[in-house]
């Protein structure tokens, strides 16, 4: 297993957002983490990426304990991530944004430039390389976020809602990009709350609910799991009740 | 085109004082370059890395006092104190950088203000540093190494050389990994870390470099002016001036601080010469008013405005 | 290169000097803090220097033997008029230096007076020394100024040791008159002025059998002085000495009243407690405070009184001590230029060295003006004054006193 | 406790209340808009001049000149918002510093030009005298300032947390776009915030003028403390400014009394740095 998480727990004050989660990510797969809002999938994701230091538990990456290491160590070890709301370096050009990532493996500017150009080409951003990053729209920024992470030459790419907020055509283009990256041999972990997308993309899906894993398996297995249905359905029922209450109140 | 402009600028800088002479104007030109050095040094941490320090004057003071102490304690030419001043500044930067660079945004800025004020008060009570009275350089030059000249021209060329060196270094840094990393840190520390940048360490490097160059400016100041006391050497106003010059020209750009200095120093010296004698305060009404107008109409600095025209044409 | 530059500038200065003479005016530069924290004092000095120029340029018969009063303009130079060019030192040594350079090379002044703050006098006079232009400071007291071996630098004012000597003599008399002065507290602001005066006083008191029991240095332009006043109230020394600028002086006067603290004897060294704004607005809170001043208006009919009236007509305020010294410094300079009979720097320098003004020729309380080889006025002296009904009157030395010394009252 | 020590502490508390009084406007602006107003000290200075001239020209007392100063400064605040702050808010943080620094010099030296550098004071009996309770003297003018500081703090805090206006202002400060979608006009809210902050500063300046001196550079003396108070308390926290103000007042007084007046600021700055080391967001700030 490339990533082995055991008993990962994350508490904020008295609130337990992630409760003793075990998860394996096999090398070369696309693993999807799904669950309703507030299920703990994003918190767990941030533990994986090193943005949060888990309150308890162990995370091994390629056989090495990484829980509690800094985000920069995660990157150096070969874990790259994107953010749900892109953290674009707006003062820099699109190409320079990618350069920042490329410098992790290439000290010299010329080498980094070459590596970045390759990534820009691959992610379809080559045409905008000289534009200011602030000129990009949401889809462009999300793509740049992926390109930048890719430039760090990771073993595993962690995508945080890379598709949220995109139009249908943009989602298709993004899915193509993710598949393409996957084909080049990079393991992918993706968090999404849009189920349809993840089911078509992922090899294996893990479903979170109330901070725990309630189901794991192939997309087909998971969608057939009554617990998953209940979690999502219960949620929508609850929402309907709320709306009714608001309307009458 | 850009290269042509640069070549012309360098040519003008070299021959300017020979053509357009007058002792006072030569001095204004030399002072402009001196402040450009300080502001460009500030720019390394404040502009590129986006860590807005309003305490940089303590590094300037390290340089100025280092040079003064070399003379007052050991009878050396002041410039011999340059390594001492730079060393002290870099060391101080390392010491204060570790705790303060963790702070975000305005809290970092306020911490630097507090540190600078704290050090100013302490300096005023240290006898070796001349306490409140201050320290002076050699009143009458003993040898050419005292670098004490009647004309400002030698200073002009000395400062020009130092500034050129600093800008060359900055130019190189801008294109190296460090430059990219600093700008990434300015953009988003969180994203920078996720891309494998050891943010704390790079900020500290930037602060130490910036402190070292600021100390060079301080030492050169003492060599030229020949006197330093707590207010002129460690007073908060100088920190603000460095920041204002960089911001006015364009913080985080290679030539921004120089352009800011080219505007502000002559403006200050000449408005003081024309209006200061009235004693009515009009000098600063004009000076403050112009800064205000530039900020309101060109928040990104003069260079952003020029870049805008450039793109349009 | 340097020699060449020097030669060129000297030639320029000479050419300028010739031009000045042809127009029948002599330009003198004056560098003062006309903005920043010391601007209030600088503006007052500016007005005093302008008045000194009026005294020189007009033929004033009612000022007795005062130097330069008789005859319009510089009488030895066909009545050439004096023109003063003011420059603002902005409270920074670098600006003071720049302006000295501008006055010399652009304005072609024959001489410079200034620059109030000692640190700025230091840097500005270094430029004048380089260009060989006479520089006279009417007011900067730092000891090191005259220890630099300069040939073009002169100082008309008493320095800290002179002031301390005056205080000692005065206090010895008070002691002889039966006043108890066993414990002394010095409260001083911690910039150059306050700390150098305090140090001088400490040394002088120690050498003369006076006991400094408390020293309270504090940061200038403070926002609160109550703890210092409470420290004094707690220990209640026989004599309290304040060395402060105006802003803090106002706060001390107010805090002493609100905390109900009246020292047995209170002495203030010039500066803040002498500022006309202080005297006018809070002088009634420190009735009986002893001060030093080189100037006291005296009684109607006297020349100082007449000068004070002239100053009051011009500015609406009384002539204070630093401004009176600035006025005197300007007159000394004009007197030297007049005797030099021209604006060649070397002639003015020689004339300054030969200055010998008698007590009746000066408006300040000096015993005369005569420079030693370092440029220091060896006849500089100060009077001791006391606040009587909201005004300072001279109370020492006996010859120049207009009222007897009384006890400290504070407010009523 | 000796009466003199008690007096030192009471003096420190009253001083601290005054610090809190002139810091509340700064923290409001800083927290709501993330704008560092370098001209804050000069706002205080202008308010002090309004008080002084109201007295000097028409002989009005605190009851007249305090509301007058509040009104004058509120107007100035709105003018400054539209004229200076709004244009620079979109730009980088440095542009705001540049703008307010230019404004500070402009205001300071306009006052210098108009009123000269002379020091001025209001007469001693403006808020008369002092009274003694348990051997400790209370200066009436500072007691009034302290009470007003307390009322102002409570008032501003309630306004921000309990009223519709306050929640709209906070909404704008948190997310301008979202607030606009909710039908709030951000410009209007921020102009109101500036009017409030500057008005509070006006009250502060007028009351401080009753026991302090007035000069064009007086703002400089007070501004540095205000900045420390605001960041110690946590940017944007009005109660934080009160607590920090009182804390700094007492520490200054005690350290001046025990250690020496020269070192009181050293102690305050050192304390400030230590607090930031432990709590990078200040005492009451949010990260």
Short mmCIF file of C-alpha atoms in Angstrom, two decimals, chain C residues 91-295:
data_model
loop_
_atom_site.label_atom_id
_atom_site.label_comp_id
_atom_site.label_asym_id
_atom_site.label_seq_id
_atom_site.Cartn_x
_atom_site.Cartn_y
_atom_site.Cartn_z
CA UNK C 91 15.29 67.97 13.38
CA UNK C 92 17.69 65.63 11.57
CA UNK C 93 21.50 65.86 11.33
CA UNK C 94 21.43 64.93 7.64
CA UNK C 95 18.97 67.69 6.74
CA UNK C 96 20.99 70.20 8.77
CA UNK C 97 24.05 69.24 6.79
CA UNK C 98 22.26 69.45 3.44
CA UNK C 99 20.96 72.88 4.25
CA UNK C 100 24.36 74.14 5.41
CA UNK C 101 25.73 73.02 2.06
CA UNK C 102 22.91 74.72 0.20
CA UNK C 103 23.35 77.96 2.12
CA UNK C 104 27.06 77.99 1.33
CA UNK C 105 27.06 76.89 -2.29
CA UNK C 106 23.68 78.02 -3.58
CA UNK C 107 22.84 81.02 -1.45
CA UNK C 108 26.49 82.06 -1.13
CA UNK C 109 26.10 83.15 2.46
CA UNK C 110 29.06 84.84 4.11
CA UNK C 111 28.50 83.05 7.42
CA UNK C 112 26.07 80.76 9.21
CA UNK C 113 24.44 80.79 12.62
CA UNK C 114 22.53 77.87 14.17
CA UNK C 115 21.51 75.07 14.45
CA UNK C 116 19.79 74.70 17.88
CA UNK C 117 20.14 70.92 18.47
CA UNK C 118 23.77 70.06 19.28
CA UNK C 119 23.82 67.00 17.03
CA UNK C 120 22.75 69.08 14.06
CA UNK C 121 25.15 71.91 14.88
CA UNK C 122 27.82 69.22 14.82
CA UNK C 123 27.09 68.01 11.29
CA UNK C 124 26.20 71.41 9.82
CA UNK C 125 29.34 73.08 11.16
CA UNK C 126 31.46 70.28 9.68
CA UNK C 127 30.33 71.41 6.22
CA UNK C 128 31.13 75.03 7.00
CA UNK C 129 34.56 73.98 8.23
CA UNK C 130 35.24 72.18 4.95
CA UNK C 131 34.24 75.19 2.89
CA UNK C 132 35.97 77.64 5.18
CA UNK C 133 32.85 79.58 6.13
CA UNK C 134 32.47 80.96 9.67
CA UNK C 135 29.82 79.14 11.72
CA UNK C 136 28.60 80.51 15.01
CA UNK C 137 26.26 78.67 17.31
CA UNK C 138 24.33 80.93 19.62
CA UNK C 139 22.78 78.11 21.67
CA UNK C 140 24.13 74.54 21.27
CA UNK C 141 25.78 73.46 24.50
CA UNK C 142 27.31 70.01 23.86
CA UNK C 143 30.93 70.01 25.07
CA UNK C 144 32.36 68.11 22.09
CA UNK C 145 31.45 70.86 19.62
CA UNK C 146 34.46 72.98 20.55
CA UNK C 147 36.78 70.00 21.03
CA UNK C 148 37.06 69.14 17.35
CA UNK C 149 39.94 71.47 16.50
CA UNK C 150 37.78 73.45 14.05
CA UNK C 151 39.06 76.80 12.84
CA UNK C 152 35.80 78.26 11.61
CA UNK C 153 33.55 77.37 14.53
CA UNK C 154 32.52 79.78 17.31
CA UNK C 155 30.15 79.47 20.22
CA UNK C 156 28.66 82.47 22.03
CA UNK C 157 26.60 80.57 24.58
CA UNK C 158 27.65 79.31 27.98
CA UNK C 159 28.15 75.56 28.03
CA UNK C 160 26.87 73.02 30.54
CA UNK C 161 29.80 73.44 32.93
CA UNK C 162 29.24 77.24 33.01
CA UNK C 163 25.60 76.67 33.85
CA UNK C 164 26.43 74.17 36.57
CA UNK C 165 28.92 76.65 38.06
CA UNK C 166 26.23 79.34 38.18
CA UNK C 167 23.81 76.98 39.93
CA UNK C 168 26.48 75.98 42.46
CA UNK C 169 27.31 79.58 43.34
CA UNK C 170 23.65 80.45 43.67
CA UNK C 171 22.85 77.41 45.82
CA UNK C 172 25.84 78.05 48.05
CA UNK C 173 24.41 81.49 48.74
CA UNK C 174 21.01 79.98 49.52
CA UNK C 175 22.64 77.54 51.88
CA UNK C 176 24.52 80.35 53.57
CA UNK C 177 21.16 82.11 53.94
CA UNK C 178 19.98 79.15 56.03
CA UNK C 179 18.16 77.00 53.49
CA UNK C 180 18.51 73.25 53.92
CA UNK C 181 19.78 71.61 50.69
CA UNK C 182 20.86 68.16 51.84
CA UNK C 183 19.08 66.07 49.26
CA UNK C 184 18.72 66.88 45.59
CA UNK C 185 16.67 65.15 42.90
CA UNK C 186 17.34 65.59 39.17
CA UNK C 187 14.51 64.79 36.77
CA UNK C 188 15.75 64.88 33.19
CA UNK C 189 14.50 63.91 29.78
CA UNK C 190 16.81 61.37 28.17
CA UNK C 191 17.78 62.98 24.88
CA UNK C 192 21.05 64.80 24.34
CA UNK C 193 19.99 68.01 26.09
CA UNK C 194 18.57 66.47 29.23
CA UNK C 195 21.19 63.82 29.77
CA UNK C 196 24.19 66.09 29.18
CA UNK C 197 22.87 68.78 31.53
CA UNK C 198 22.08 66.16 34.16
CA UNK C 199 25.55 64.69 33.90
CA UNK C 200 27.20 68.11 34.25
CA UNK C 201 25.07 68.91 37.27
CA UNK C 202 25.84 65.57 38.89
CA UNK C 203 29.58 66.12 38.52
CA UNK C 204 29.48 69.71 39.69
CA UNK C 205 27.28 68.97 42.70
CA UNK C 206 29.49 66.06 43.73
CA UNK C 207 32.59 68.22 43.57
CA UNK C 208 31.01 70.96 45.65
CA UNK C 209 29.54 69.06 48.54
CA UNK C 210 25.97 68.84 47.30
CA UNK C 211 24.24 65.49 47.51
CA UNK C 212 22.32 64.22 44.50
CA UNK C 213 20.08 61.62 46.13
CA UNK C 214 17.68 60.87 43.28
CA UNK C 215 18.09 60.76 39.55
CA UNK C 216 14.97 60.27 37.47
CA UNK C 217 15.71 60.14 33.75
CA UNK C 218 12.63 59.64 31.58
CA UNK C 219 11.77 59.40 27.87
CA UNK C 220 11.06 62.76 26.27
CA UNK C 221 7.57 63.50 24.92
CA UNK C 222 6.04 61.08 27.35
CA UNK C 223 2.33 60.61 27.74
CA UNK C 224 2.34 60.59 31.54
CA UNK C 225 4.60 61.88 34.31
CA UNK C 226 2.59 61.01 37.43
CA UNK C 227 4.83 58.15 38.61
CA UNK C 228 7.86 60.45 38.58
CA UNK C 229 6.00 63.07 40.59
CA UNK C 230 4.90 60.40 43.04
CA UNK C 231 8.50 59.21 43.43
CA UNK C 232 9.44 62.77 44.33
CA UNK C 233 6.51 63.15 46.68
CA UNK C 234 7.48 59.89 48.35
CA UNK C 235 11.08 60.93 49.07
CA UNK C 236 10.48 64.67 49.23
CA UNK C 237 14.03 65.93 48.53
CA UNK C 238 15.03 69.45 49.57
CA UNK C 239 15.64 70.54 45.99
CA UNK C 240 14.06 69.22 42.79
CA UNK C 241 15.65 70.05 39.45
CA UNK C 242 13.76 69.59 36.18
CA UNK C 243 15.55 69.36 32.84
CA UNK C 244 12.75 69.02 30.27
CA UNK C 245 11.30 70.37 27.05
CA UNK C 246 7.98 72.20 26.85
CA UNK C 247 5.60 69.28 26.28
CA UNK C 248 6.77 67.44 29.39
CA UNK C 249 7.14 70.63 31.43
CA UNK C 250 3.43 71.28 30.94
CA UNK C 251 2.61 67.76 32.11
CA UNK C 252 4.86 68.06 35.18
CA UNK C 253 3.29 71.35 36.22
CA UNK C 254 -0.20 69.87 35.86
CA UNK C 255 0.65 66.59 37.57
CA UNK C 256 2.24 68.34 40.56
CA UNK C 257 -0.93 70.26 41.06
CA UNK C 258 -3.29 67.34 40.66
CA UNK C 259 -1.18 65.21 43.02
CA UNK C 260 -0.79 68.13 45.42
CA UNK C 261 2.99 68.09 45.49
CA UNK C 262 4.91 71.26 46.37
CA UNK C 263 8.69 70.76 46.62
CA UNK C 264 10.53 72.87 49.17
CA UNK C 265 12.70 74.33 46.48
CA UNK C 266 12.27 73.77 42.77
CA UNK C 267 14.67 74.58 39.99
CA UNK C 268 14.08 74.15 36.27
CA UNK C 269 16.87 74.28 33.74
CA UNK C 270 15.66 76.61 31.04
CA UNK C 271 14.07 74.89 28.00
CA UNK C 272 10.49 73.80 28.65
CA UNK C 273 9.88 75.84 31.78
CA UNK C 274 11.17 78.90 29.93
CA UNK C 275 8.99 78.52 26.84
CA UNK C 276 6.70 81.59 26.66
CA UNK C 277 3.82 79.20 25.95
CA UNK C 278 4.55 77.45 29.24
CA UNK C 279 4.95 80.67 31.21
CA UNK C 280 1.77 82.14 29.81
CA UNK C 281 -0.46 79.10 30.20
CA UNK C 282 0.75 77.15 33.21
CA UNK C 283 3.24 79.57 34.79
CA UNK C 284 0.67 80.20 37.53
CA UNK C 285 1.09 76.57 38.67
CA UNK C 286 4.79 76.91 39.44
CA UNK C 287 5.06 80.26 41.20
CA UNK C 288 8.51 80.53 42.75
CA UNK C 289 10.29 78.10 40.44
CA UNK C 290 13.93 79.03 39.95
CA UNK C 291 15.29 79.01 36.42
CA UNK C 292 18.29 80.15 34.50
CA UNK C 293 18.22 82.56 31.65
CA UNK C 294 20.72 84.59 29.74
CA UNK C 295 17.99 87.15 29.27
#
